[in-house]
C-alpha cells in the first residue's frame, strides 16, 4: 500500500511539473519570437493569444508590460490595460529572476488565479509577458487522482494555503488546519499516518514540486488505505482457527 501510494504521488508530481513546464515553454516561444513593439499592438497580441489557446485552453488571458509595470497590451475577459503593476509581488519577482510562477492570489480582478510571467531584455529596456492559468481547470487536474473510496490529492503553498480544492473540504485560498501535522522540508516522498484536526486518521503521502514551492498531498482514510491488509489479517486468522 505504501509503495503503490508513493508511486502514485511521484507520477502525479511529474504530471503537474510537466504541465507547468509546458506552459513556461509556450511563453518562452512567444517571448523569443516577437518583439515588444509587435505585441504592444492589441490586434497582434490577439492573434498570438488565439494560437496560444489552441495549444492549451488553460490560458485565460495574455498581457504585455513595460519595465515600469504598465500593462500596455492585454487580451482576455478583464479590463486591465493601463493598470500599473510595478508594486505587485509577481512583477518584482519576474524583473529580478527573469521567470516567475505565482501562488494563487486575487489581484485586481478579485478572483483566485495564478500567473506565469517571463521577462526579456530588449535594448536598454526590459519587458514582461504574463499569462493567467485557469485555476479551476488546474485544480481539477490535480484532484483527478483516485485511490480507493476516500483518496484525494491537493496542493498547498509554504504557508499552508490551499492552491487547489480538496474534495473532502478545503477551498482555494483557505488555510489548511492540518498543515503543521505533515509539513516536511525535503523533496523526498514522505509517507505517514496522522490524525486531522477532527481526529480522523489518514494515511498521507507528501512531496514538494521541484520547480515550485508547492506541497503535493495525497491522503486516504486509513481504514480504506489498509483494507487489503485487514482482509488478509482476517483470512490468516480464519485459516489459523481452522
PDB file of N, CA and C in Angstrom, residues 102-170:
ATOM      1  N   UNK A 102       3.514  32.379  -9.885  1.00  0.00           N
ATOM      2  CA  UNK A 102       2.989  32.883  -8.620  1.00  0.00           C
ATOM      3  C   UNK A 102       2.213  31.819  -7.867  1.00  0.00           C
ATOM      4  N   UNK A 103       1.967  32.089  -6.586  1.00  0.00           N
ATOM      5  CA  UNK A 103       0.953  31.350  -5.847  1.00  0.00           C
ATOM      6  C   UNK A 103      -0.419  31.837  -6.310  1.00  0.00           C
ATOM      7  N   UNK A 104      -1.453  31.169  -5.843  1.00  0.00           N
ATOM      8  CA  UNK A 104      -2.808  31.643  -6.122  1.00  0.00           C
ATOM      9  C   UNK A 104      -3.031  32.960  -5.377  1.00  0.00           C
ATOM     10  N   UNK A 105      -3.582  33.960  -6.064  1.00  0.00           N
ATOM     11  CA  UNK A 105      -3.880  35.244  -5.419  1.00  0.00           C
ATOM     12  C   UNK A 105      -5.092  35.871  -6.088  1.00  0.00           C
ATOM     13  N   UNK A 106      -5.597  36.959  -5.494  1.00  0.00           N
ATOM     14  CA  UNK A 106      -6.802  37.599  -6.019  1.00  0.00           C
ATOM     15  C   UNK A 106      -6.478  38.684  -7.048  1.00  0.00           C
ATOM     16  N   UNK A 107      -5.514  39.580  -6.732  1.00  0.00           N
ATOM     17  CA  UNK A 107      -5.136  40.634  -7.646  1.00  0.00           C
ATOM     18  C   UNK A 107      -6.245  41.639  -7.915  1.00  0.00           C
ATOM     19  N   UNK A 108      -6.089  42.421  -9.012  1.00  0.00           N
ATOM     20  CA  UNK A 108      -7.070  43.445  -9.352  1.00  0.00           C
ATOM     21  C   UNK A 108      -8.428  42.845  -9.709  1.00  0.00           C
ATOM     22  N   UNK A 109      -8.417  41.607 -10.237  1.00  0.00           N
ATOM     23  CA  UNK A 109      -9.678  41.028 -10.712  1.00  0.00           C
ATOM     24  C   UNK A 109     -10.513  40.437  -9.581  1.00  0.00           C
ATOM     25  N   UNK A 110      -9.901  40.238  -8.393  1.00  0.00           N
ATOM     26  CA  UNK A 110     -10.602  39.760  -7.193  1.00  0.00           C
ATOM     27  C   UNK A 110     -11.183  38.362  -7.355  1.00  0.00           C
ATOM     28  N   UNK A 111     -10.533  37.538  -8.153  1.00  0.00           N
ATOM     29  CA  UNK A 111     -10.891  36.121  -8.259  1.00  0.00           C
ATOM     30  C   UNK A 111      -9.591  35.322  -8.158  1.00  0.00           C
ATOM     31  N   UNK A 112      -9.632  34.116  -7.573  1.00  0.00           N
ATOM     32  CA  UNK A 112      -8.400  33.332  -7.407  1.00  0.00           C
ATOM     33  C   UNK A 112      -7.786  32.963  -8.765  1.00  0.00           C
ATOM     34  N   UNK A 113      -6.490  33.195  -8.899  1.00  0.00           N
ATOM     35  CA  UNK A 113      -5.794  32.828 -10.125  1.00  0.00           C
ATOM     36  C   UNK A 113      -4.294  32.798  -9.839  1.00  0.00           C
ATOM     37  N   UNK A 114      -3.550  32.168 -10.748  1.00  0.00           N
ATOM     38  CA  UNK A 114      -2.102  32.289 -10.664  1.00  0.00           C
ATOM     39  C   UNK A 114      -1.544  32.576 -12.048  1.00  0.00           C
ATOM     40  N   UNK A 115      -0.366  33.183 -12.068  1.00  0.00           N
ATOM     41  CA  UNK A 115       0.203  33.657 -13.327  1.00  0.00           C
ATOM     42  C   UNK A 115       1.592  33.067 -13.534  1.00  0.00           C
ATOM     43  N   UNK A 116       1.933  32.953 -14.806  1.00  0.00           N
ATOM     44  CA  UNK A 116       3.293  32.621 -15.213  1.00  0.00           C
ATOM     45  C   UNK A 116       3.808  33.814 -16.002  1.00  0.00           C
ATOM     46  N   UNK A 117       4.947  34.363 -15.600  1.00  0.00           N
ATOM     47  CA  UNK A 117       5.473  35.571 -16.235  1.00  0.00           C
ATOM     48  C   UNK A 117       6.942  35.382 -16.588  1.00  0.00           C
ATOM     49  N   UNK A 118       7.355  36.026 -17.682  1.00  0.00           N
ATOM     50  CA  UNK A 118       8.744  35.968 -18.120  1.00  0.00           C
ATOM     51  C   UNK A 118       9.177  37.353 -18.573  1.00  0.00           C
ATOM     52  N   UNK A 119      10.441  37.672 -18.337  1.00  0.00           N
ATOM     53  CA  UNK A 119      10.990  38.982 -18.706  1.00  0.00           C
ATOM     54  C   UNK A 119      12.037  38.814 -19.802  1.00  0.00           C
ATOM     55  N   UNK A 120      12.183  39.853 -20.638  1.00  0.00           N
ATOM     56  CA  UNK A 120      13.167  39.828 -21.722  1.00  0.00           C
ATOM     57  C   UNK A 120      13.832  41.190 -21.849  1.00  0.00           C
ATOM     58  N   UNK A 121      15.154  41.159 -21.936  1.00  0.00           N
ATOM     59  CA  UNK A 121      15.915  42.375 -22.174  1.00  0.00           C
ATOM     60  C   UNK A 121      15.911  42.666 -23.665  1.00  0.00           C
ATOM     61  N   UNK A 122      15.460  43.857 -24.031  1.00  0.00           N
ATOM     62  CA  UNK A 122      15.401  44.244 -25.450  1.00  0.00           C
ATOM     63  C   UNK A 122      15.959  45.655 -25.559  1.00  0.00           C
ATOM     64  N   UNK A 123      17.230  45.742 -25.996  1.00  0.00           N
ATOM     65  CA  UNK A 123      17.890  47.035 -25.996  1.00  0.00           C
ATOM     66  C   UNK A 123      18.140  47.479 -24.565  1.00  0.00           C
ATOM     67  N   UNK A 124      17.880  48.733 -24.265  1.00  0.00           N
ATOM     68  CA  UNK A 124      18.120  49.226 -22.900  1.00  0.00           C
ATOM     69  C   UNK A 124      16.984  48.911 -21.926  1.00  0.00           C
ATOM     70  N   UNK A 125      15.889  48.364 -22.435  1.00  0.00           N
ATOM     71  CA  UNK A 125      14.703  48.150 -21.602  1.00  0.00           C
ATOM     72  C   UNK A 125      14.405  46.666 -21.406  1.00  0.00           C
ATOM     73  N   UNK A 126      13.666  46.389 -20.359  1.00  0.00           N
ATOM     74  CA  UNK A 126      13.191  45.034 -20.077  1.00  0.00           C
ATOM     75  C   UNK A 126      11.671  45.041 -20.105  1.00  0.00           C
ATOM     76  N   UNK A 127      11.094  44.063 -20.782  1.00  0.00           N
ATOM     77  CA  UNK A 127       9.642  43.984 -20.805  1.00  0.00           C
ATOM     78  C   UNK A 127       9.205  42.590 -20.359  1.00  0.00           C
ATOM     79  N   UNK A 128       7.935  42.466 -20.037  1.00  0.00           N
ATOM     80  CA  UNK A 128       7.421  41.250 -19.410  1.00  0.00           C
ATOM     81  C   UNK A 128       6.187  40.763 -20.156  1.00  0.00           C
ATOM     82  N   UNK A 129       6.111  39.457 -20.349  1.00  0.00           N
ATOM     83  CA  UNK A 129       4.879  38.835 -20.841  1.00  0.00           C
ATOM     84  C   UNK A 129       4.320  37.965 -19.727  1.00  0.00           C
ATOM     85  N   UNK A 130       3.011  38.003 -19.553  1.00  0.00           N
ATOM     86  CA  UNK A 130       2.378  37.270 -18.451  1.00  0.00           C
ATOM     87  C   UNK A 130       1.110  36.585 -18.936  1.00  0.00           C
ATOM     88  N   UNK A 131       0.933  35.342 -18.515  1.00  0.00           N
ATOM     89  CA  UNK A 131      -0.285  34.592 -18.831  1.00  0.00           C
ATOM     90  C   UNK A 131      -0.926  34.121 -17.539  1.00  0.00           C
ATOM     91  N   UNK A 132      -2.256  34.161 -17.513  1.00  0.00           N
ATOM     92  CA  UNK A 132      -3.010  33.649 -16.372  1.00  0.00           C
ATOM     93  C   UNK A 132      -3.501  32.242 -16.686  1.00  0.00           C
ATOM     94  N   UNK A 133      -3.344  31.346 -15.727  1.00  0.00           N
ATOM     95  CA  UNK A 133      -3.775  29.959 -15.885  1.00  0.00           C
ATOM     96  C   UNK A 133      -5.131  29.780 -15.203  1.00  0.00           C
ATOM     97  N   UNK A 134      -6.023  29.061 -15.876  1.00  0.00           N
ATOM     98  CA  UNK A 134      -7.343  28.783 -15.320  1.00  0.00           C
ATOM     99  C   UNK A 134      -7.186  27.949 -14.040  1.00  0.00           C
ATOM    100  N   UNK A 135      -7.455  28.579 -12.905  1.00  0.00           N
ATOM    101  CA  UNK A 135      -7.216  27.949 -11.610  1.00  0.00           C
ATOM    102  C   UNK A 135      -8.055  26.702 -11.414  1.00  0.00           C
ATOM    103  N   UNK A 136      -9.298  26.741 -11.847  1.00  0.00           N
ATOM    104  CA  UNK A 136     -10.191  25.620 -11.570  1.00  0.00           C
ATOM    105  C   UNK A 136      -9.929  24.446 -12.510  1.00  0.00           C
ATOM    106  N   UNK A 137      -9.489  24.707 -13.742  1.00  0.00           N
ATOM    107  CA  UNK A 137      -9.073  23.618 -14.615  1.00  0.00           C
ATOM    108  C   UNK A 137      -7.814  22.957 -14.066  1.00  0.00           C
ATOM    109  N   UNK A 138      -6.905  23.777 -13.569  1.00  0.00           N
ATOM    110  CA  UNK A 138      -5.683  23.248 -12.957  1.00  0.00           C
ATOM    111  C   UNK A 138      -6.022  22.440 -11.706  1.00  0.00           C
ATOM    112  N   UNK A 139      -6.948  22.951 -10.893  1.00  0.00           N
ATOM    113  CA  UNK A 139      -7.367  22.250  -9.686  1.00  0.00           C
ATOM    114  C   UNK A 139      -7.995  20.908 -10.024  1.00  0.00           C
ATOM    115  N   UNK A 140      -8.825  20.882 -11.067  1.00  0.00           N
ATOM    116  CA  UNK A 140      -9.447  19.621 -11.484  1.00  0.00           C
ATOM    117  C   UNK A 140      -8.397  18.603 -11.924  1.00  0.00           C
ATOM    118  N   UNK A 141      -7.348  19.077 -12.575  1.00  0.00           N
ATOM    119  CA  UNK A 141      -6.278  18.179 -12.995  1.00  0.00           C
ATOM    120  C   UNK A 141      -5.578  17.562 -11.784  1.00  0.00           C
ATOM    121  N   UNK A 142      -5.310  18.384 -10.773  1.00  0.00           N
ATOM    122  CA  UNK A 142      -4.644  17.891  -9.565  1.00  0.00           C
ATOM    123  C   UNK A 142      -5.549  16.924  -8.810  1.00  0.00           C
ATOM    124  N   UNK A 143      -6.849  17.226  -8.742  1.00  0.00           N
ATOM    125  CA  UNK A 143      -7.789  16.384  -7.993  1.00  0.00           C
ATOM    126  C   UNK A 143      -8.087  15.063  -8.683  1.00  0.00           C
ATOM    127  N   UNK A 144      -7.646  14.911  -9.930  1.00  0.00           N
ATOM    128  CA  UNK A 144      -8.080  13.791 -10.755  1.00  0.00           C
ATOM    129  C   UNK A 144      -7.651  12.433 -10.211  1.00  0.00           C
ATOM    130  N   UNK A 145      -6.623  12.389  -9.375  1.00  0.00           N
ATOM    131  CA  UNK A 145      -6.136  11.117  -8.854  1.00  0.00           C
ATOM    132  C   UNK A 145      -7.220  10.441  -8.011  1.00  0.00           C
ATOM    133  N   UNK A 146      -7.378   9.137  -8.214  1.00  0.00           N
ATOM    134  CA  UNK A 146      -8.378   8.363  -7.471  1.00  0.00           C
ATOM    135  C   UNK A 146      -7.696   7.172  -6.812  1.00  0.00           C
ATOM    136  N   UNK A 147      -7.791   7.097  -5.499  1.00  0.00           N
ATOM    137  CA  UNK A 147      -7.233   5.975  -4.754  1.00  0.00           C
ATOM    138  C   UNK A 147      -8.321   5.466  -3.818  1.00  0.00           C
ATOM    139  N   UNK A 148      -8.821   4.272  -4.076  1.00  0.00           N
ATOM    140  CA  UNK A 148      -9.872   3.728  -3.228  1.00  0.00           C
ATOM    141  C   UNK A 148     -11.106   4.608  -3.240  1.00  0.00           C
ATOM    142  N   UNK A 149     -11.808   4.618  -2.119  1.00  0.00           N
ATOM    143  CA  UNK A 149     -13.032   5.413  -1.995  1.00  0.00           C
ATOM    144  C   UNK A 149     -12.769   6.811  -1.462  1.00  0.00           C
ATOM    145  N   UNK A 150     -11.721   6.981  -0.656  1.00  0.00           N
ATOM    146  CA  UNK A 150     -11.519   8.249   0.056  1.00  0.00           C
ATOM    147  C   UNK A 150     -10.240   8.975  -0.335  1.00  0.00           C
ATOM    148  N   UNK A 151      -9.430   8.403  -1.246  1.00  0.00           N
ATOM    149  CA  UNK A 151      -8.176   9.042  -1.618  1.00  0.00           C
ATOM    150  C   UNK A 151      -8.398  10.357  -2.349  1.00  0.00           C
ATOM    151  N   UNK A 152      -7.556  11.335  -2.070  1.00  0.00           N
ATOM    152  CA  UNK A 152      -7.676  12.657  -2.700  1.00  0.00           C
ATOM    153  C   UNK A 152      -6.313  13.328  -2.743  1.00  0.00           C
ATOM    154  N   UNK A 153      -6.136  14.236  -3.715  1.00  0.00           N
ATOM    155  CA  UNK A 153      -4.878  14.942  -3.897  1.00  0.00           C
ATOM    156  C   UNK A 153      -5.133  16.441  -3.949  1.00  0.00           C
ATOM    157  N   UNK A 154      -4.183  17.219  -3.413  1.00  0.00           N
ATOM    158  CA  UNK A 154      -4.312  18.685  -3.428  1.00  0.00           C
ATOM    159  C   UNK A 154      -2.942  19.316  -3.224  1.00  0.00           C
ATOM    160  N   UNK A 155      -2.851  20.613  -3.501  1.00  0.00           N
ATOM    161  CA  UNK A 155      -1.610  21.359  -3.375  1.00  0.00           C
ATOM    162  C   UNK A 155      -1.734  22.431  -2.304  1.00  0.00           C
ATOM    163  N   UNK A 156      -0.640  22.632  -1.561  1.00  0.00           N
ATOM    164  CA  UNK A 156      -0.549  23.688  -0.560  1.00  0.00           C
ATOM    165  C   UNK A 156       0.711  24.504  -0.826  1.00  0.00           C
ATOM    166  N   UNK A 157       0.693  25.793  -0.456  1.00  0.00           N
ATOM    167  CA  UNK A 157       1.920  26.572  -0.566  1.00  0.00           C
ATOM    168  C   UNK A 157       2.688  26.514   0.761  1.00  0.00           C
ATOM    169  N   UNK A 158       3.754  27.289   0.864  1.00  0.00           N
ATOM    170  CA  UNK A 158       4.606  27.262   2.055  1.00  0.00           C
ATOM    171  C   UNK A 158       3.885  27.711   3.321  1.00  0.00           C
ATOM    172  N   UNK A 159       2.824  28.462   3.163  1.00  0.00           N
ATOM    173  CA  UNK A 159       2.055  28.942   4.319  1.00  0.00           C
ATOM    174  C   UNK A 159       0.882  28.030   4.647  1.00  0.00           C
ATOM    175  N   UNK A 160       0.750  26.933   3.923  1.00  0.00           N
ATOM    176  CA  UNK A 160      -0.342  26.007   4.194  1.00  0.00           C
ATOM    177  C   UNK A 160      -1.670  26.457   3.620  1.00  0.00           C
ATOM    178  N   UNK A 161      -1.647  27.288   2.576  1.00  0.00           N
ATOM    179  CA  UNK A 161      -2.860  27.772   1.921  1.00  0.00           C
ATOM    180  C   UNK A 161      -3.177  26.865   0.731  1.00  0.00           C
ATOM    181  N   UNK A 162      -4.450  26.467   0.628  1.00  0.00           N
ATOM    182  CA  UNK A 162      -4.849  25.606  -0.485  1.00  0.00           C
ATOM    183  C   UNK A 162      -4.637  26.321  -1.823  1.00  0.00           C
ATOM    184  N   UNK A 163      -3.851  25.675  -2.706  1.00  0.00           N
ATOM    185  CA  UNK A 163      -3.666  26.168  -4.062  1.00  0.00           C
ATOM    186  C   UNK A 163      -4.608  25.469  -5.039  1.00  0.00           C
ATOM    187  N   UNK A 164      -5.163  24.352  -4.603  1.00  0.00           N
ATOM    188  CA  UNK A 164      -6.218  23.654  -5.346  1.00  0.00           C
ATOM    189  C   UNK A 164      -7.268  23.195  -4.339  1.00  0.00           C
ATOM    190  N   UNK A 165      -8.430  22.846  -4.829  1.00  0.00           N
ATOM    191  CA  UNK A 165      -9.503  22.410  -3.946  1.00  0.00           C
ATOM    192  C   UNK A 165      -9.241  20.994  -3.422  1.00  0.00           C
ATOM    193  N   UNK A 166      -9.786  20.713  -2.232  1.00  0.00           N
ATOM    194  CA  UNK A 166      -9.770  19.354  -1.693  1.00  0.00           C
ATOM    195  C   UNK A 166     -11.195  18.838  -1.668  1.00  0.00           C
ATOM    196  N   UNK A 167     -11.398  17.656  -2.213  1.00  0.00           N
ATOM    197  CA  UNK A 167     -12.757  17.140  -2.369  1.00  0.00           C
ATOM    198  C   UNK A 167     -13.499  17.009  -1.042  1.00  0.00           C
ATOM    199  N   UNK A 168     -12.787  16.623   0.007  1.00  0.00           N
ATOM    200  CA  UNK A 168     -13.443  16.404   1.292  1.00  0.00           C
ATOM    201  C   UNK A 168     -13.649  17.696   2.084  1.00  0.00           C
ATOM    202  N   UNK A 169     -13.284  18.827   1.519  1.00  0.00           N
ATOM    203  CA  UNK A 169     -13.466  20.110   2.196  1.00  0.00           C
ATOM    204  C   UNK A 169     -12.171  20.885   2.235  1.00  0.00           C
ATOM    205  N   UNK A 170     -12.170  22.042   1.643  1.00  0.00           N
ATOM    206  CA  UNK A 170     -10.973  22.862   1.556  1.00  0.00           C
ATOM    207  C   UNK A 170     -10.983  23.635   0.261  1.00  0.00           C
TER     208      UNK A 170
END
